[in-house]
Structures are given as structure tokens and as C-alpha cells.
Amino acid sequence: MTPAVGSHSPAFHTTDATPDLEWDDEADVVCTDAGLPGLATAICAVDDGVEVFVAGAPETEAGATDRGWFTLECGDSETAAYLTDLTADLDVAALAHRDDDLPIRWVREPADRPGRKIAPFVGSRLRDWSAECIPAPSGYLYTRVTDWTSTAMESGDGEAFEVTEIGSMTVAPGDDVGSVLDWLGAEAHMRGVRVYRAMRFERLVFEGGQVIGAVFATSDGPFAVRARHGVLLCRAGSPAGEVGIDTPDGAVLRVALVSRVGSRFGRVELLTADPAVASDPAASVRAATTPRS
């Protein structure tokens, strides 16, 4: 999870947090749903010693939710303006919905490369990456830069990715999303991550132009959570009744959050060292482990 498209802060005008808003809870990281990115981020946060709040819609609502996780048509004008500014160079409505299958990326083992240079920010690459993540069911948007340790990865043409690995698992053939979601749920439970039931995410809360929290709709009314670091916007639930990819029996894949240097957008992907297992063998990468600056 990295800075915004174009590496800029949103330029829209916001008012300070609602004067009479009272916070119901507080955490370092707030995840707007317990889907793939929400659980993966919660696990990373806990492993990094960070306090996390995860909201989750009831299963009946999650299964019936709209397929897209990112929309500019929300009920709050400031949240809509914030999201519109981040995607000003994209036609969000024209982005085609991606398959519900998780991408499987071929990863070569890191090479010892002393003096490795950080890839420069390139606006067109950030735009293209955003266009990949927004229609992806496992996509997410994080509102701030993190300083969590990640792995910097280079594609064959030298473009860089950043990866935070969660762990390795054997994916059930034909049910990649369901099996990964179950695995992430078990890993989160082992770490004591609690999912707080909410009807839906309502809006972001701003102060001085910065995101400082989120408000959820619950059966008891609005529930406001202050985010000391950032808010993760992600998909509600998992697709129901979808046919997943066919992976070889016993194939062990690595579950990871994948992003680009200079982008707040990312998605959950599966990593493999076997090009025959990858969903896109052309997307081979060379990885060099580096700490997040």
C-alpha cells in the first residue's frame, strides 16, 4: 500500500470532521469489510504490531452485494469528491469487470542486487495499475502510505511492484477465492482479529483534507471509527457461486497484497515459483527484498 495516483494528496476542499461527531471506536487501521483485502490487511497489521478494526456486512447482504468494490456514486459528497480526485485521469465507469479468479503471478526468487535503485514514479504506469485494481474483485484502496516491510519486485521490463506476503496455502481447485477467504479467516482468527458487524460502509471522515476515520451504518445507528493511520476501502464479501481457476492438485501458492510504488491501489494475488501454474506466464518477475521507506 503506497501513495496516491500521481503521488499527490487529494486537492478537493473538505470541511473539518463533523463538529458533533463522537467516535465510537479507534484503531490504527480501519478496514471497511472482511473480504479478501480486509482480512489480508488485518493480518499484516497485527503481525506488524498495529491495532486494526474490521467491519463486515451480514453474510446474506455480502452475497447479494454489487460485484464492484469501488464506486464514485456514494451518499456522501466529500467521500465521492475524494475518490473522484484520486481517479481523475481514469474513466472509472468504462473499466471492465475482471474475472472473480485471483491472479496468479509467477515470481522468481530474489537476487542479490547491491545498490539497487528505486524505480521512478511514472504517472501512466500508476494510472494503468489503478485501472487493473479498480475492476478487480480483490482490489483495494488504502488512504495513506504505510511503512510496513514489503518486497520490491521487478517485471521483465523493469517495472516495479511491492508485495506483502501473508503466507502459503494449498488452493482448492475450482474454488480459489473461497479457499483463500477461508484460509485468511482462519489466520485472522488465530491472531485475534474480530469482525464487527455493520450493515454497510457509509462515508469517510476528513480533517484538514486528510482521512481520519470512517462511519458505518449499523442496526443501532451510525458507528464512527477513528483511524490513527489509514482506512482500507475494499470489496464487501466474496462472490457466490462463481467457478474458480483450476490449479494443480497440491499446488502451494503464496497469498499476498500486491501494489505499485506510488499507488494507493492494490489487490490480493497468489504468487508461485512455477510458471506453468501462473495465470499469466508473461508476468514473470524478479524480486529483491527491500524495507519500506
CSV table of C-alpha atoms in Angstrom, one decimal:
chain,number,residue,atom,x,y,z
A,1,MET,CA,0.0,0.0,0.0
A,2,THR,CA,1.6,3.2,-1.2
A,3,PRO,CA,0.8,6.9,-2.1
A,4,ALA,CA,-2.0,8.2,-4.3
A,5,VAL,CA,-2.2,8.1,-8.1
A,6,GLY,CA,0.3,10.7,-9.3
A,7,SER,CA,1.8,10.7,-5.8
A,8,HIS,CA,-0.3,13.6,-4.7
A,9,SER,CA,-2.7,14.4,-1.9
A,10,PRO,CA,-6.3,15.0,-2.9
A,11,ALA,CA,-6.9,18.6,-3.9
A,12,PHE,CA,-10.6,18.8,-3.2
A,13,HIS,CA,-11.9,21.1,-0.4
A,14,THR,CA,-13.2,19.4,2.8
A,15,THR,CA,-14.6,20.7,6.0
A,16,ASP,CA,-13.2,19.5,9.3
A,17,ALA,CA,-14.7,16.5,11.0
A,18,THR,CA,-18.4,16.9,11.8
A,19,PRO,CA,-18.4,19.1,14.9
A,20,ASP,CA,-20.8,16.9,16.9
A,21,LEU,CA,-19.3,13.6,15.7
A,22,GLU,CA,-18.4,11.3,18.6
A,23,TRP,CA,-16.0,8.4,17.9
A,24,ASP,CA,-17.4,5.0,18.9
A,25,ASP,CA,-14.0,3.3,18.5
A,26,GLU,CA,-10.4,3.9,17.4
A,27,ALA,CA,-7.7,1.8,15.7
A,28,ASP,CA,-4.6,2.3,13.7
A,29,VAL,CA,-6.0,0.8,10.5
A,30,VAL,CA,-9.8,0.6,9.7
A,31,CYS,CA,-10.9,-2.0,7.1
A,32,THR,CA,-14.3,-1.4,5.6
A,33,ASP,CA,-15.1,-5.0,5.0
A,34,ALA,CA,-13.9,-8.6,5.9
A,35,GLY,CA,-13.4,-9.7,2.3
A,36,LEU,CA,-10.0,-10.8,0.9
A,37,PRO,CA,-8.2,-7.5,1.1
A,38,GLY,CA,-9.7,-6.6,4.5
A,39,LEU,CA,-8.6,-9.8,6.2
A,40,ALA,CA,-5.2,-9.8,4.4
A,41,THR,CA,-4.6,-6.3,5.6
A,42,ALA,CA,-5.8,-7.0,9.1
A,43,ILE,CA,-3.3,-10.0,9.3
A,44,CYS,CA,-0.5,-7.8,8.1
A,45,ALA,CA,-1.4,-5.0,10.6
A,46,VAL,CA,-1.5,-7.4,13.5
A,47,ASP,CA,1.8,-9.0,12.5
A,48,ASP,CA,3.3,-5.5,12.4
A,49,GLY,CA,2.0,-4.7,15.9
A,50,VAL,CA,-0.7,-2.5,14.6
A,51,GLU,CA,-4.3,-2.2,16.1
A,52,VAL,CA,-6.9,-2.9,13.4
A,53,PHE,CA,-10.7,-2.6,13.2
A,54,VAL,CA,-12.5,-4.8,10.6
A,55,ALA,CA,-16.2,-4.2,9.7
A,56,GLY,CA,-18.2,-6.9,8.0
A,57,ALA,CA,-21.7,-7.0,6.4
A,58,PRO,CA,-24.0,-9.9,7.3
A,59,GLU,CA,-23.5,-12.9,5.0
A,60,THR,CA,-26.9,-12.5,3.4
A,61,GLU,CA,-26.0,-8.9,2.4
A,62,ALA,CA,-22.5,-9.7,1.4
A,63,GLY,CA,-23.6,-12.4,-1.0
A,64,ALA,CA,-26.1,-10.0,-2.6
A,65,THR,CA,-23.8,-7.1,-2.8
A,66,ASP,CA,-22.9,-5.4,-6.1
A,67,ARG,CA,-19.9,-7.0,-7.8
A,68,GLY,CA,-17.8,-3.9,-7.8
A,69,TRP,CA,-16.0,-2.7,-4.7
A,70,PHE,CA,-15.2,0.8,-6.0
A,71,THR,CA,-17.8,3.3,-6.8
A,72,LEU,CA,-17.9,7.1,-7.2
A,73,GLU,CA,-21.7,7.1,-6.5
A,74,CYS,CA,-21.8,7.2,-2.7
A,75,GLY,CA,-24.2,9.1,-0.5
A,76,ASP,CA,-21.6,11.4,0.9
A,77,SER,CA,-20.4,14.3,-1.2
A,78,GLU,CA,-16.9,14.6,0.4
A,79,THR,CA,-16.2,10.9,0.1
A,80,ALA,CA,-17.3,11.0,-3.5
A,81,ALA,CA,-15.1,14.0,-4.2
A,82,TYR,CA,-12.1,12.3,-2.6
A,83,LEU,CA,-12.5,9.2,-4.7
A,84,THR,CA,-13.1,11.3,-7.9
A,85,ASP,CA,-9.9,13.2,-7.3
A,86,LEU,CA,-7.9,10.0,-6.9
A,87,THR,CA,-9.2,8.7,-10.2
A,88,ALA,CA,-9.4,12.0,-12.2
A,89,ASP,CA,-7.3,10.5,-15.0
A,90,LEU,CA,-9.5,7.4,-15.4
A,91,ASP,CA,-12.9,6.7,-16.8
A,92,VAL,CA,-14.0,4.5,-13.9
A,93,ALA,CA,-17.4,3.6,-15.4
A,94,ALA,CA,-15.7,2.3,-18.6
A,95,LEU,CA,-13.4,-0.1,-16.7
A,96,ALA,CA,-14.4,-3.7,-17.5
A,97,HIS,CA,-15.1,-6.0,-14.5
A,98,ARG,CA,-12.3,-8.5,-14.0
A,99,ASP,CA,-12.9,-12.2,-13.6
A,100,ASP,CA,-13.5,-13.2,-9.9
A,101,ASP,CA,-10.5,-15.5,-10.1
A,102,LEU,CA,-7.4,-14.4,-8.2
A,103,PRO,CA,-4.4,-13.5,-10.4
A,104,ILE,CA,-1.5,-16.0,-10.0
A,105,ARG,CA,1.8,-14.2,-10.6
A,106,TRP,CA,5.0,-16.1,-11.5
A,107,VAL,CA,7.7,-15.0,-9.1
A,108,ARG,CA,11.4,-15.8,-9.4
A,109,GLU,CA,13.4,-15.9,-6.2
A,110,PRO,CA,15.1,-12.6,-5.1
A,111,ALA,CA,18.6,-11.9,-6.5
A,112,ASP,CA,21.3,-10.2,-4.5
A,113,ARG,CA,21.5,-6.8,-6.1
A,114,PRO,CA,23.5,-4.4,-4.1
A,115,GLY,CA,23.0,-0.7,-4.9
A,116,ARG,CA,19.5,-1.4,-6.4
A,117,LYS,CA,17.9,1.9,-7.4
A,118,ILE,CA,14.3,2.7,-6.6
A,119,ALA,CA,12.1,2.9,-9.7
A,120,PRO,CA,10.9,6.4,-10.5
A,121,PHE,CA,7.3,7.5,-10.3
A,122,VAL,CA,5.6,7.3,-13.7
A,123,GLY,CA,2.1,8.7,-14.0
A,124,SER,CA,1.0,6.5,-16.8
A,125,ARG,CA,2.1,3.3,-15.0
A,126,LEU,CA,0.2,4.4,-11.9
A,127,ARG,CA,-2.9,5.1,-14.0
A,128,ASP,CA,-2.7,1.7,-15.7
A,129,TRP,CA,-2.2,-0.1,-12.3
A,130,SER,CA,-5.2,1.7,-10.9
A,131,ALA,CA,-7.2,0.6,-13.9
A,132,GLU,CA,-6.2,-3.0,-13.1
A,133,CYS,CA,-7.2,-2.8,-9.4
A,134,ILE,CA,-10.5,-0.9,-9.5
A,135,PRO,CA,-12.4,-3.6,-11.5
A,136,ALA,CA,-10.7,-6.5,-9.7
A,137,PRO,CA,-12.9,-8.1,-7.0
A,138,SER,CA,-9.8,-8.5,-4.8
A,139,GLY,CA,-8.8,-4.8,-5.3
A,140,TYR,CA,-8.4,-2.2,-2.5
A,141,LEU,CA,-7.6,1.4,-1.8
A,142,TYR,CA,-5.6,2.5,1.2
A,143,THR,CA,-5.8,6.1,2.2
A,144,ARG,CA,-2.3,6.6,3.4
A,145,VAL,CA,1.3,5.5,2.9
A,146,THR,CA,2.4,2.6,5.1
A,147,ASP,CA,5.9,1.9,6.5
A,148,TRP,CA,5.4,-1.8,6.6
A,149,THR,CA,8.2,-4.0,5.3
A,150,SER,CA,7.5,-5.2,1.7
A,151,THR,CA,9.2,-7.0,-1.1
A,152,ALA,CA,10.1,-4.9,-4.2
A,153,MET,CA,9.6,-6.8,-7.4
A,154,GLU,CA,10.7,-6.1,-10.9
A,155,SER,CA,8.9,-7.3,-14.0
A,156,GLY,CA,10.8,-8.4,-17.1
A,157,ASP,CA,10.6,-4.9,-18.5
A,158,GLY,CA,11.8,-3.4,-15.2
A,159,GLU,CA,8.5,-2.1,-13.8
A,160,ALA,CA,8.3,-2.4,-10.0
A,161,PHE,CA,5.7,-4.0,-7.7
A,162,GLU,CA,5.6,-4.1,-3.9
A,163,VAL,CA,4.4,-7.2,-2.2
A,164,THR,CA,3.5,-8.0,1.4
A,165,GLU,CA,3.2,-11.8,1.8
A,166,ILE,CA,0.6,-13.3,4.2
A,167,GLY,CA,1.7,-16.9,4.0
A,168,SER,CA,1.4,-20.1,1.9
A,169,MET,CA,-1.5,-22.4,1.4
A,170,THR,CA,-2.8,-25.1,-0.9
A,171,VAL,CA,-5.7,-23.6,-3.0
A,172,ALA,CA,-8.7,-25.8,-3.7
A,173,PRO,CA,-9.0,-26.5,-7.4
A,174,GLY,CA,-12.0,-24.6,-8.8
A,175,ASP,CA,-12.5,-22.6,-5.6
A,176,ASP,CA,-9.6,-20.2,-5.4
A,177,VAL,CA,-11.5,-17.3,-3.9
A,178,GLY,CA,-13.5,-19.4,-1.4
A,179,SER,CA,-10.5,-21.4,-0.2
A,180,VAL,CA,-8.3,-18.3,0.2
A,181,LEU,CA,-11.1,-16.5,2.0
A,182,ASP,CA,-11.5,-19.4,4.4
A,183,TRP,CA,-7.7,-19.6,5.0
A,184,LEU,CA,-7.5,-15.8,5.6
A,185,GLY,CA,-10.4,-16.1,8.0
A,186,ALA,CA,-8.6,-18.8,10.0
A,187,GLU,CA,-5.3,-16.9,10.0
A,188,ALA,CA,-7.1,-13.8,11.2
A,189,HIS,CA,-8.9,-15.7,13.9
A,190,MET,CA,-5.6,-17.2,15.2
A,191,ARG,CA,-4.4,-13.6,15.6
A,192,GLY,CA,-7.4,-12.5,17.5
A,193,VAL,CA,-8.9,-10.3,14.7
A,194,ARG,CA,-12.5,-9.5,15.4
A,195,VAL,CA,-15.0,-8.7,12.7
A,196,TYR,CA,-17.6,-6.1,13.8
A,197,ARG,CA,-21.0,-6.5,12.1
A,198,ALA,CA,-22.1,-3.5,10.2
A,199,MET,CA,-24.9,-3.0,7.6
A,200,ARG,CA,-22.6,-1.1,5.2
A,201,PHE,CA,-19.8,1.5,5.0
A,202,GLU,CA,-21.3,5.0,4.8
A,203,ARG,CA,-18.5,7.5,4.5
A,204,LEU,CA,-15.0,8.7,5.2
A,205,VAL,CA,-14.3,11.4,7.8
A,206,PHE,CA,-11.9,14.2,7.0
A,207,GLU,CA,-10.0,16.7,8.9
A,208,GLY,CA,-7.7,19.3,7.2
A,209,GLY,CA,-8.1,17.4,3.9
A,210,GLN,CA,-6.9,14.1,5.4
A,211,VAL,CA,-8.9,11.0,6.1
A,212,ILE,CA,-9.1,10.4,9.8
A,213,GLY,CA,-11.8,7.8,10.1
A,214,ALA,CA,-14.9,6.0,8.7
A,215,VAL,CA,-18.6,5.8,9.6
A,216,PHE,CA,-20.6,2.6,9.2
A,217,ALA,CA,-24.3,2.0,9.3
A,218,THR,CA,-25.4,-0.5,12.0
A,219,SER,CA,-28.8,-1.6,13.4
A,220,ASP,CA,-28.1,0.8,16.3
A,221,GLY,CA,-27.4,3.8,14.1
A,222,PRO,CA,-24.1,5.3,12.7
A,223,PHE,CA,-20.9,3.9,14.2
A,224,ALA,CA,-17.8,6.1,13.8
A,225,VAL,CA,-14.3,4.7,14.0
A,226,ARG,CA,-11.2,7.0,14.1
A,227,ALA,CA,-8.2,5.8,12.1
A,228,ARG,CA,-4.9,6.8,13.5
A,229,HIS,CA,-3.1,5.7,10.3
A,230,GLY,CA,-5.5,5.0,7.5
A,231,VAL,CA,-8.7,3.4,6.1
A,232,LEU,CA,-8.7,0.5,3.7
A,233,LEU,CA,-11.7,0.5,1.2
A,234,CYS,CA,-12.3,-2.9,-0.2
A,235,ARG,CA,-14.9,-5.3,-1.6
A,236,ALA,CA,-17.8,-6.5,0.6
A,237,GLY,CA,-17.8,-10.3,0.9
A,238,SER,CA,-16.9,-12.9,-1.7
A,239,PRO,CA,-18.5,-13.9,-4.9
A,240,ALA,CA,-21.2,-16.6,-4.5
A,241,GLY,CA,-21.5,-19.5,-6.9
A,242,GLU,CA,-18.5,-18.5,-9.1
A,243,VAL,CA,-16.3,-21.1,-10.8
A,244,GLY,CA,-12.7,-20.6,-9.8
A,245,ILE,CA,-9.5,-21.4,-11.6
A,246,ASP,CA,-8.2,-24.9,-11.9
A,247,THR,CA,-4.9,-25.2,-10.1
A,248,PRO,CA,-2.9,-28.4,-10.0
A,249,ASP,CA,-3.7,-30.7,-7.0
A,250,GLY,CA,-1.4,-29.9,-4.2
A,251,ALA,CA,0.0,-26.7,-5.6
A,252,VAL,CA,1.2,-24.4,-2.8
A,253,LEU,CA,0.7,-20.7,-3.5
A,254,ARG,CA,1.6,-17.6,-1.6
A,255,VAL,CA,-1.1,-15.2,-0.7
A,256,ALA,CA,0.0,-11.6,-0.9
A,257,LEU,CA,-1.1,-7.9,-1.1
A,258,VAL,CA,0.4,-6.5,-4.3
A,259,SER,CA,0.7,-2.8,-5.1
A,260,ARG,CA,3.0,-0.5,-7.1
A,261,VAL,CA,5.4,2.1,-5.9
A,262,GLY,CA,3.4,5.4,-5.9
A,263,SER,CA,-0.1,4.0,-5.9
A,264,ARG,CA,-2.7,3.7,-3.1
A,265,PHE,CA,-4.4,1.0,-5.1
A,266,GLY,CA,-3.6,-2.7,-4.8
A,267,ARG,CA,-5.1,-6.2,-4.9
A,268,VAL,CA,-4.8,-9.6,-3.4
A,269,GLU,CA,-2.8,-12.0,-5.6
A,270,LEU,CA,-1.4,-15.5,-5.5
A,271,LEU,CA,2.3,-16.0,-6.1
A,272,THR,CA,4.1,-19.0,-7.4
A,273,ALA,CA,7.6,-20.0,-8.5
A,274,ASP,CA,6.2,-22.3,-11.2
A,275,PRO,CA,5.5,-20.6,-14.5
A,276,ALA,CA,3.2,-23.4,-15.5
A,277,VAL,CA,0.9,-22.6,-12.6
A,278,ALA,CA,0.8,-18.8,-13.2
A,279,SER,CA,-2.4,-17.4,-14.8
A,280,ASP,CA,-0.2,-15.1,-16.9
A,281,PRO,CA,3.3,-16.5,-17.5
A,282,ALA,CA,4.3,-13.3,-19.3
A,283,ALA,CA,4.0,-11.5,-15.9
A,284,SER,CA,7.2,-13.1,-14.6
A,285,VAL,CA,9.0,-11.0,-12.0
A,286,ARG,CA,12.4,-10.8,-10.3
A,287,ALA,CA,12.1,-10.0,-6.6
A,288,ALA,CA,14.5,-8.0,-4.4
A,289,THR,CA,13.6,-7.7,-0.8
A,290,THR,CA,13.7,-4.1,0.5
A,291,PRO,CA,12.3,-2.4,3.6
A,292,ARG,CA,9.5,0.2,3.0
A,293,SER,CA,10.9,3.7,3.3
